[in-house]
Short mmCIF file of C-alpha atoms and ligand atoms in Angstrom, two decimals:
data_model
loop_
_atom_site.label_atom_id
_atom_site.label_comp_id
_atom_site.label_asym_id
_atom_site.label_seq_id
_atom_site.Cartn_x
_atom_site.Cartn_y
_atom_site.Cartn_z
CA MET Z 12 105.97 197.66 100.11
CA ASN Z 13 103.53 196.02 97.82
CA ILE Z 14 102.08 196.63 94.45
CA LYS Z 15 98.25 197.67 94.81
CA LYS Z 16 97.19 198.26 91.08
CA VAL Z 17 98.53 197.45 87.63
CA LEU Z 18 97.23 199.46 84.64
CA ALA Z 19 97.83 198.84 81.10
CA TYR Z 20 96.88 200.73 78.38
CA GLN Z 21 97.69 202.11 74.84
CA VAL Z 22 99.65 205.00 74.04
CA LEU Z 23 101.39 206.60 70.91
CA ASP Z 24 105.08 206.55 69.94
CA SER Z 25 107.19 208.86 68.14
CA ARG Z 26 106.08 207.45 64.69
CA GLY Z 27 102.51 207.66 65.77
CA ARG Z 28 102.06 203.93 66.28
CA PRO Z 29 100.32 202.39 69.22
CA THR Z 30 102.65 201.12 71.76
CA VAL Z 31 102.47 199.74 75.38
CA ALA Z 32 102.19 201.69 78.69
CA VAL Z 33 102.05 200.43 82.50
CA THR Z 34 101.03 202.52 85.28
CA LEU Z 35 101.75 200.46 88.82
CA THR Z 36 100.46 202.01 92.06
CA LEU Z 37 102.18 201.05 95.15
CA SER Z 38 100.76 200.47 98.60
CA ASP Z 39 102.44 204.07 99.58
CA GLY Z 40 100.04 205.80 96.95
CA SER Z 41 103.28 206.37 94.44
CA ILE Z 42 102.70 205.95 90.81
CA HIS Z 43 105.19 204.62 88.39
CA THR Z 44 104.73 204.51 84.63
CA ALA Z 45 106.65 203.14 81.71
CA ARG Z 46 106.22 202.72 77.94
CA VAL Z 47 107.91 200.66 75.33
CA PRO Z 48 109.43 201.38 72.22
CA SER Z 49 109.50 199.68 68.64
CA GLY Z 50 111.80 199.10 65.97
CA ALA Z 51 111.32 199.40 62.08
CA SER Z 52 114.45 197.19 61.01
CA THR Z 53 113.67 194.49 63.16
CA GLY Z 54 115.72 191.00 63.13
CA ALA Z 55 113.97 187.90 62.88
CA HIS Z 56 115.00 186.71 66.09
CA GLU Z 57 113.76 189.40 68.54
CA ALA Z 58 111.25 188.81 71.18
CA HIS Z 59 107.71 188.96 69.86
CA GLU Z 60 106.06 192.32 69.47
CA LEU Z 61 102.49 191.49 69.96
CA ARG Z 62 100.10 193.48 67.72
CA ASP Z 63 96.37 193.27 66.70
CA VAL Z 64 96.43 192.27 63.42
CA GLY Z 65 94.90 188.82 62.99
CA THR Z 66 93.61 188.70 66.81
CA GLY Z 67 90.09 189.99 65.95
CA ARG Z 68 90.86 193.20 68.51
CA ALA Z 69 92.61 195.15 65.82
CA GLU Z 70 91.74 198.76 66.07
CA THR Z 71 90.43 199.52 62.13
CA PHE Z 72 91.97 203.23 62.12
CA TYR Z 73 95.49 201.83 63.07
CA GLY Z 74 95.62 199.41 60.56
CA GLY Z 75 96.32 196.33 62.70
CA LYS Z 76 99.10 197.86 64.58
CA SER Z 77 96.96 198.56 67.74
CA VAL Z 78 98.35 196.65 70.96
CA PHE Z 79 94.89 195.98 72.76
CA SER Z 80 95.92 192.10 73.17
CA ALA Z 81 99.24 193.07 74.63
CA VAL Z 82 97.36 195.49 76.92
CA ALA Z 83 94.84 192.87 77.90
CA ASN Z 84 97.25 190.22 78.43
CA ILE Z 85 98.84 192.78 81.04
CA ASN Z 86 95.41 193.65 82.71
CA GLU Z 87 93.64 190.35 82.56
CA ILE Z 88 96.79 187.80 83.01
CA ILE Z 89 99.67 189.63 84.56
CA ALA Z 90 98.08 192.13 87.02
CA PRO Z 91 96.24 189.42 89.07
CA LYS Z 92 99.67 187.41 89.74
CA LEU Z 93 101.54 191.00 90.36
CA ILE Z 94 98.65 192.53 92.92
CA GLY Z 95 100.00 192.30 96.53
CA HIS Z 96 103.42 191.32 95.37
CA SER Z 97 106.48 192.74 97.04
CA LEU Z 98 108.77 195.09 94.85
CA ASN Z 99 111.85 192.30 93.63
CA PRO Z 100 112.49 192.83 89.88
CA ALA Z 101 114.01 189.49 89.50
CA ALA Z 102 111.10 187.61 91.25
CA ILE Z 103 108.63 189.27 89.19
CA ASP Z 104 110.63 189.01 86.06
CA GLY Z 105 110.45 185.28 87.06
CA ILE Z 106 106.49 185.45 87.25
CA LEU Z 107 106.56 187.00 83.62
CA VAL Z 108 108.50 183.93 82.48
CA GLU Z 109 106.06 181.37 83.84
CA ALA Z 110 103.16 183.18 82.56
CA ASP Z 111 104.61 182.93 79.29
CA PRO Z 112 107.49 180.62 78.98
CA THR Z 113 107.46 180.22 75.14
CA PRO Z 114 110.89 181.98 73.60
CA GLY Z 115 110.40 185.34 72.84
CA HIS Z 116 107.13 185.69 74.84
CA GLN Z 117 105.17 184.42 71.80
CA LYS Z 118 101.66 184.11 73.88
CA ILE Z 119 101.69 187.41 75.97
CA GLY Z 120 104.00 189.59 73.66
CA ALA Z 121 107.35 190.95 74.55
CA ASN Z 122 105.82 194.68 74.49
CA ALA Z 123 103.44 193.44 77.40
CA THR Z 124 106.48 191.63 79.25
CA LEU Z 125 108.80 194.60 79.08
CA ALA Z 126 106.27 197.42 79.71
CA THR Z 127 105.47 195.55 83.18
CA SER Z 128 109.25 194.84 83.80
CA LEU Z 129 110.46 198.19 83.42
CA ALA Z 130 107.58 199.83 85.57
CA VAL Z 131 108.35 197.51 88.27
CA ALA Z 132 112.30 198.46 87.91
CA LYS Z 133 111.15 202.05 88.18
CA ALA Z 134 109.06 201.26 91.61
CA SER Z 135 111.85 199.33 92.88
CA ALA Z 136 114.31 202.26 92.48
CA HIS Z 137 111.72 204.08 94.32
CA VAL Z 138 111.03 201.66 97.26
CA SER Z 139 114.88 201.74 97.78
CA GLY Z 140 114.78 205.59 97.83
CA LYS Z 141 117.13 206.07 94.87
CA SER Z 142 116.81 207.15 91.26
CA LEU Z 143 116.78 204.41 88.96
CA VAL Z 144 120.50 204.86 87.85
CA ARG Z 145 121.43 204.81 91.60
CA PHE Z 146 119.28 201.69 92.16
CA TYR Z 147 121.88 199.80 89.68
CA GLN Z 148 125.01 201.39 90.99
CA PRO Z 149 124.37 202.75 94.43
CA THR Z 150 128.07 204.24 95.20
CA GLY Z 151 130.98 205.34 93.15
CA PRO Z 152 131.42 207.48 90.44
CA LEU Z 153 128.85 207.01 87.46
CA LEU Z 154 130.11 205.99 83.92
CA ILE Z 155 128.68 208.55 81.38
CA PRO Z 156 128.30 206.51 77.94
CA MET Z 157 130.05 207.67 74.75
CA PRO Z 158 127.37 208.70 72.54
CA MET Z 159 127.18 207.33 68.75
CA ILE Z 160 124.78 209.89 67.36
CA ASN Z 161 122.89 209.74 63.92
CA ILE Z 162 123.60 212.40 61.05
CA LEU Z 163 122.32 210.77 57.99
CA SER Z 164 119.41 208.11 57.83
CA GLY Z 165 118.60 205.73 54.76
CA GLY Z 166 117.24 202.29 54.83
CA ALA Z 167 114.05 201.49 56.61
CA HIS Z 168 114.17 204.92 58.31
CA ALA Z 169 114.17 207.22 55.42
CA ASN Z 170 112.46 205.54 52.34
CA ARG Z 171 115.72 204.08 51.13
CA SER Z 172 117.16 207.18 50.35
CA LEU Z 173 120.55 205.64 50.96
CA ASP Z 174 121.07 201.74 51.20
CA ILE Z 175 122.48 201.64 54.44
CA GLN Z 176 120.60 202.92 57.64
CA ASP Z 177 122.71 205.30 59.44
CA VAL Z 178 125.70 207.49 59.19
CA LEU Z 179 126.61 208.28 62.64
CA VAL Z 180 129.27 210.30 64.39
CA ILE Z 181 131.08 209.26 67.79
CA PRO Z 182 132.86 212.54 69.41
CA HIS Z 183 135.44 210.62 70.84
CA ALA Z 184 137.84 213.28 71.91
CA ALA Z 185 135.41 215.33 73.70
CA LYS Z 186 136.28 216.16 77.35
CA ASN Z 187 132.65 215.17 78.74
CA PHE Z 188 129.41 214.45 77.43
CA ALA Z 189 128.09 218.13 77.22
CA GLU Z 190 131.04 218.97 74.83
CA ALA Z 191 130.52 215.77 72.71
CA LEU Z 192 126.85 216.65 72.46
CA SER Z 193 127.68 220.27 71.39
CA TRP Z 194 129.98 219.08 68.50
CA VAL Z 195 127.30 216.72 67.06
CA VAL Z 196 124.78 219.33 67.02
CA ALA Z 197 127.38 221.73 65.24
CA ILE Z 198 127.91 218.83 62.64
CA ARG Z 199 124.24 218.12 62.11
CA GLU Z 200 123.29 221.99 61.50
CA ARG Z 201 126.33 222.23 59.12
CA ALA Z 202 125.15 218.94 57.29
CA ALA Z 203 121.71 220.30 56.76
CA SER Z 204 122.47 223.79 55.55
CA ASP Z 205 125.17 222.23 53.12
CA GLY Z 206 122.87 219.68 52.03
CA LYS Z 207 120.29 222.50 50.85
CA SER Z 208 123.22 224.51 49.22
CA HIS Z 209 124.05 221.39 47.15
CA GLY Z 210 120.49 221.14 46.09
CA ILE Z 211 119.84 217.96 47.97
CA THR Z 212 116.35 218.01 49.55
CA HIS Z 213 116.29 216.27 52.79
CA LEU Z 214 113.44 214.67 54.72
CA VAL Z 215 113.75 214.50 58.61
CA ALA Z 216 113.85 210.60 59.33
CA ASP Z 217 112.17 208.27 61.95
CA GLU Z 218 115.28 209.07 64.47
CA GLY Z 219 115.22 212.75 63.39
CA GLY Z 220 118.40 212.17 61.15
CA LEU Z 221 118.64 213.84 57.81
CA GLY Z 222 117.35 211.64 54.91
CA LEU Z 223 119.82 213.15 52.14
CA SER Z 224 120.00 210.77 48.83
CA PHE Z 225 123.33 209.49 48.13
CA LYS Z 226 124.33 207.16 45.54
CA THR Z 227 126.97 205.27 47.54
CA THR Z 228 128.02 204.66 51.13
CA ASP Z 229 131.12 206.43 50.19
CA ASP Z 230 129.43 209.77 48.97
CA ALA Z 231 127.58 209.57 52.32
CA CYS Z 232 130.75 208.80 54.73
CA GLU Z 233 132.51 211.84 52.46
CA PHE Z 234 129.86 214.49 52.92
CA VAL Z 235 129.63 213.88 56.76
CA LEU Z 236 133.60 213.89 57.06
CA ALA Z 237 133.37 217.23 55.01
CA GLN Z 238 131.17 218.89 57.85
CA ILE Z 239 133.25 217.50 60.49
CA GLU Z 240 136.70 218.74 58.89
CA LEU Z 241 134.96 222.35 58.30
CA LEU Z 242 134.36 222.55 62.01
CA GLY Z 243 137.83 221.93 62.93
CA LEU Z 244 137.14 218.60 64.54
CA SER Z 245 138.88 216.29 62.30
CA GLY Z 246 140.52 213.59 64.37
CA LYS Z 247 138.39 214.45 67.41
CA VAL Z 248 134.97 213.02 65.61
CA SER Z 249 134.93 209.62 63.83
CA LEU Z 250 132.24 207.83 62.01
CA ALA Z 251 130.07 204.83 63.10
CA LEU Z 252 127.97 202.97 60.42
CA ASP Z 253 124.89 200.90 61.05
CA ILE Z 254 124.42 199.03 57.46
CA ALA Z 255 121.63 197.23 58.69
CA SER Z 256 122.29 194.84 55.90
CA THR Z 257 119.61 192.24 56.63
CA GLN Z 258 117.25 194.90 54.87
CA PHE Z 259 119.05 194.08 51.77
CA TYR Z 260 120.05 190.68 52.05
CA GLY Z 261 118.17 187.83 49.92
CA ASP Z 262 118.96 184.77 48.11
CA GLY Z 263 122.65 184.73 49.33
CA LYS Z 264 123.10 188.44 47.62
CA TYR Z 265 123.43 191.92 49.05
CA SER Z 266 121.61 194.05 46.69
CA LEU Z 267 122.26 197.83 46.82
CA THR Z 268 119.64 199.77 45.22
CA THR Z 269 121.11 203.12 44.95
CA SER Z 270 124.08 202.12 43.42
CA GLY Z 271 122.53 199.16 41.64
CA THR Z 272 125.21 196.60 42.73
CA SER Z 273 125.04 193.35 43.88
CA TYR Z 274 127.47 191.34 45.94
CA SER Z 275 128.15 187.56 46.97
CA SER Z 276 128.92 187.38 50.72
CA ASP Z 277 132.51 186.94 50.29
CA GLN Z 278 132.63 190.08 47.75
CA PHE Z 279 130.58 191.85 50.75
CA VAL Z 280 133.12 191.07 53.27
CA ASP Z 281 135.88 192.65 50.81
CA GLU Z 282 133.30 195.59 50.47
CA MET Z 283 133.11 196.21 53.91
CA LEU Z 284 136.73 195.70 54.67
CA ASN Z 285 137.41 198.42 51.94
CA LEU Z 286 135.10 200.82 53.35
CA VAL Z 287 136.54 200.42 57.41
CA ASN Z 288 140.01 200.58 55.83
CA THR Z 289 139.04 203.88 53.81
CA TYR Z 290 137.58 206.14 56.31
CA PRO Z 291 138.03 206.99 59.87
CA ILE Z 292 135.12 204.56 61.17
CA SER Z 293 135.29 203.45 64.83
CA SER Z 294 132.25 201.06 64.84
CA ILE Z 295 130.32 199.06 61.98
CA GLU Z 296 126.94 197.70 62.85
CA ASP Z 297 125.41 194.78 61.22
CA PRO Z 298 127.65 194.60 58.13
CA PHE Z 299 126.29 191.12 57.43
CA ALA Z 300 122.99 189.67 57.48
CA GLU Z 301 121.58 188.30 60.76
CA ASP Z 302 122.18 184.50 59.74
CA ASP Z 303 125.29 185.03 57.77
CA TRP Z 304 127.36 183.95 60.49
CA ALA Z 305 130.54 182.90 58.23
CA ALA Z 306 130.71 186.48 56.88
CA TRP Z 307 130.88 187.99 60.24
CA THR Z 308 133.74 185.60 61.31
CA ALA Z 309 135.61 186.18 58.10
CA PHE Z 310 135.22 190.06 58.15
CA THR Z 311 136.16 190.10 62.16
CA LYS Z 312 139.27 188.01 61.26
CA GLN Z 313 140.72 190.49 58.67
CA ALA Z 314 139.16 193.84 60.28
CA PRO Z 315 141.62 196.32 61.74
CA GLU Z 316 141.97 195.41 65.37
CA LYS Z 317 140.73 198.86 66.78
CA LEU Z 318 137.54 198.80 64.76
CA GLN Z 319 134.05 197.82 66.80
CA ILE Z 320 132.19 195.20 65.20
CA LEU Z 321 128.61 195.74 66.42
CA GLY Z 322 125.78 192.96 66.21
CA ASP Z 323 122.13 194.15 66.50
CA ASP Z 324 120.17 191.82 64.36
CA LEU Z 325 122.73 189.28 64.65
CA PHE Z 326 122.57 188.88 68.43
CA THR Z 327 118.89 190.59 69.17
CA THR Z 328 120.06 190.72 72.70
CA ASN Z 329 119.75 187.06 72.82
CA LEU Z 330 121.91 185.22 75.38
CA HIS Z 331 122.14 182.30 73.20
CA ARG Z 332 123.13 184.27 69.93
CA LEU Z 333 125.62 186.31 71.84
CA GLU Z 334 127.17 182.77 73.25
CA ARG Z 335 127.46 181.54 69.80
CA GLY Z 336 129.07 185.04 68.44
CA ILE Z 337 131.56 184.73 71.16
CA ALA Z 338 132.45 181.21 70.29
CA GLU Z 339 132.81 182.01 66.66
CA VAL Z 340 134.44 185.21 67.07
CA SER Z 341 131.76 186.83 64.91
CA ALA Z 342 132.07 190.47 66.45
CA ASN Z 343 133.31 192.06 69.57
CA ALA Z 344 130.62 194.50 70.54
CA ILE Z 345 126.79 194.02 71.25
CA LEU Z 346 123.86 196.29 70.59
CA ILE Z 347 121.51 196.31 73.87
CA LYS Z 348 117.64 196.81 73.17
CA ALA Z 349 115.40 195.84 75.87
CA ASN Z 350 112.55 195.19 73.63
CA GLN Z 351 114.62 192.76 71.63
CA ASN Z 352 114.67 190.64 74.72
CA GLY Z 353 111.47 191.36 76.58
CA LEU Z 354 112.69 191.77 80.11
CA VAL Z 355 114.93 193.95 82.34
CA THR Z 356 116.58 191.64 84.50
CA SER Z 357 117.62 189.22 81.23
CA THR Z 358 118.68 192.18 79.30
CA HIS Z 359 120.97 193.18 82.29
CA ARG Z 360 122.17 189.81 82.22
CA VAL Z 361 123.15 189.68 78.37
CA LEU Z 362 125.04 192.67 78.85
CA ASP Z 363 127.07 191.49 81.95
CA HIS Z 364 127.65 188.38 79.97
CA ALA Z 365 129.22 190.52 76.99
CA HIS Z 366 131.31 192.45 79.29
CA ALA Z 367 132.67 189.38 81.04
CA ASN Z 368 133.82 188.36 77.56
CA ASN Z 369 135.22 191.50 76.73
CA PHE Z 370 132.40 192.28 74.40
CA ALA Z 371 131.67 196.06 74.09
CA THR Z 372 128.30 197.13 74.72
CA VAL Z 373 126.07 199.83 73.30
CA VAL Z 374 122.81 200.68 74.94
CA SER Z 375 120.37 201.47 72.21
CA ALA Z 376 116.96 203.39 71.54
CA ARG Z 377 114.58 202.07 68.73
CA SER Z 378 113.38 204.01 65.59
CA GLY Z 379 110.04 204.31 67.40
CA GLU Z 380 110.65 205.65 70.84
CA THR Z 381 108.53 207.41 73.94
CA GLU Z 382 109.27 210.31 75.84
CA ASP Z 383 110.55 208.03 78.56
CA SER Z 384 114.04 208.35 79.53
CA TRP Z 385 114.82 205.15 81.39
CA LEU Z 386 117.31 204.44 78.55
CA ALA Z 387 119.79 206.82 79.88
CA ASP Z 388 119.57 205.46 83.40
CA LEU Z 389 119.88 201.60 82.33
CA ALA Z 390 123.08 202.94 80.24
CA ILE Z 391 124.82 204.49 83.08
CA GLY Z 392 123.60 202.13 85.69
CA TRP Z 393 124.65 199.08 84.17
CA ARG Z 394 128.17 200.75 82.87
CA ALA Z 395 127.67 200.11 79.23
CA GLY Z 396 130.24 202.46 78.02
CA GLN Z 397 128.39 203.57 74.93
CA ILE Z 398 124.61 204.59 74.00
CA LYS Z 399 122.85 205.15 70.80
CA VAL Z 400 119.61 207.40 70.55
CA GLY Z 401 119.23 208.20 66.91
CA SER Z 402 119.72 212.09 66.09
CA THR Z 403 119.75 215.24 68.42
CA HIS Z 404 116.22 216.18 67.28
CA GLY Z 405 112.85 215.18 68.54
CA SER Z 406 111.79 215.15 72.17
CA GLU Z 407 111.58 211.48 72.17
CA ARG Z 408 115.53 211.44 71.42
CA THR Z 409 116.39 214.60 73.71
CA ALA Z 410 114.24 213.17 76.38
CA LYS Z 411 117.55 210.53 76.90
CA TRP Z 412 120.19 213.01 76.10
CA ASN Z 413 118.83 215.40 78.57
CA ARG Z 414 118.67 212.88 81.33
CA LEU Z 415 122.58 212.19 80.40
CA LEU Z 416 123.01 215.91 80.85
CA GLU Z 417 121.11 215.92 84.12
CA ILE Z 418 123.25 213.19 85.79
CA GLU Z 419 126.47 214.82 84.45
CA VAL Z 420 126.02 217.81 86.35
CA SER Z 421 124.30 216.24 89.30
CA GLU Z 422 126.33 213.36 90.18
CA GLU Z 423 130.32 212.29 90.51
CA THR Z 424 130.81 210.92 86.94
CA GLU Z 425 133.66 210.13 84.36
CA PHE Z 426 133.11 210.01 80.70
CA SER Z 427 133.61 206.55 79.05
CA LYS Z 428 136.33 206.75 76.52
CA PRO Z 429 136.07 203.48 74.68
CA PHE Z 430 137.79 204.84 71.27
C1 2PG F 509 118.80 200.04 64.86
C2 2PG F 509 117.55 200.64 65.42
C3 2PG F 509 118.02 201.84 65.98
P1 2PG F 509 115.07 200.11 64.77
O1 2PG F 509 118.70 199.33 64.00
O2 2PG F 509 120.08 199.92 65.34
O3 2PG F 509 118.70 202.85 65.01
O4 2PG F 509 116.74 200.75 64.32
O5 2PG F 509 114.64 200.52 65.95
O6 2PG F 509 114.52 200.34 63.36
O7 2PG F 509 115.48 198.41 64.44
MG1 MG F 510 120.94 198.27 63.80
#
């Protein structure tokens, strides 16, 4: 089976911003579409997301955020190389690298390469007569990932109503994914109404989380823990934090605006240790800035053994940065985001390398998402063990949760228990 047609075009993501879609038509007439997500708290070392600002192609009403250059790169540069080619994801990702060998796909754009790469993965699953999840794991029980789900949002996702980006929950004692999700929906509902009765006005943030204002991270943790306790779920649901600290790091200082405090790197290591030793926190993401490697190592040495120390902006789904993190014992887990990397096969390679070195993996959505649900198939098919999609609100989020629910009832599965 060959590729007959490659068509790229601009669509919208969940923030109403343009993103890239690709539709492949195969020689059997079947059609396969993929759309790429986009981040807000992006790491400096992520693959390059090509937007039109400064390219002469910018669409006025999208304020430079249009992606016509990335779309044109697919239709004019990539498509002619793929038409007539057989479906082989590794070979086609190789063609994409040849077309733009710059690190991070600077020329063509990682949004262009990823959209194409994902459409090829979906089409390849079709050619092999399988779902995307079974394309990656053809036989045996599937591993449904443990979710970490956003309750409170701050940082770049919620107008900085809280300095840190997310307070999430991990329903670690749930018997299956369906039960896990029901617990989190209840926590979120309680948090929304409790916030109201305390006169705290909230906005719904980019990932559907509650943008409640709290002066300190401690206050935010205590608020969510109170909801967990009132539902009788203490000890069954733990916290996860995405500190996203690169966002408030500068000139060697971590500066928190809501409490008006500023910390040196060493002081912030102590501050983060204090936090994880005070509350039932199972996972902490980006406690330190993306290039503050020494702080990461110092923290990992002193942190509780069971704590998951998760690198997002630190690793940016990049093999070389992961290798450095393994060598320097900077963390013990990596967030996996396909659009930080730019290709499906090399994203998969980063995940496998993490597993081979006893790092946990959390496959993650972005704050700007689409209705596509491929993320759920990749998380299960690659046996990631954990997934992060944002909150339980918004169809771009529920598309992934609902796909996990579908797979849980229709396949032989086991529920991952990383905590
Ligand atoms: C993160 C993600 C998702 P963004 O920081 O982990 O929550 O945010 O997509 O904005 O980088
Ligand atoms: Mg993050």
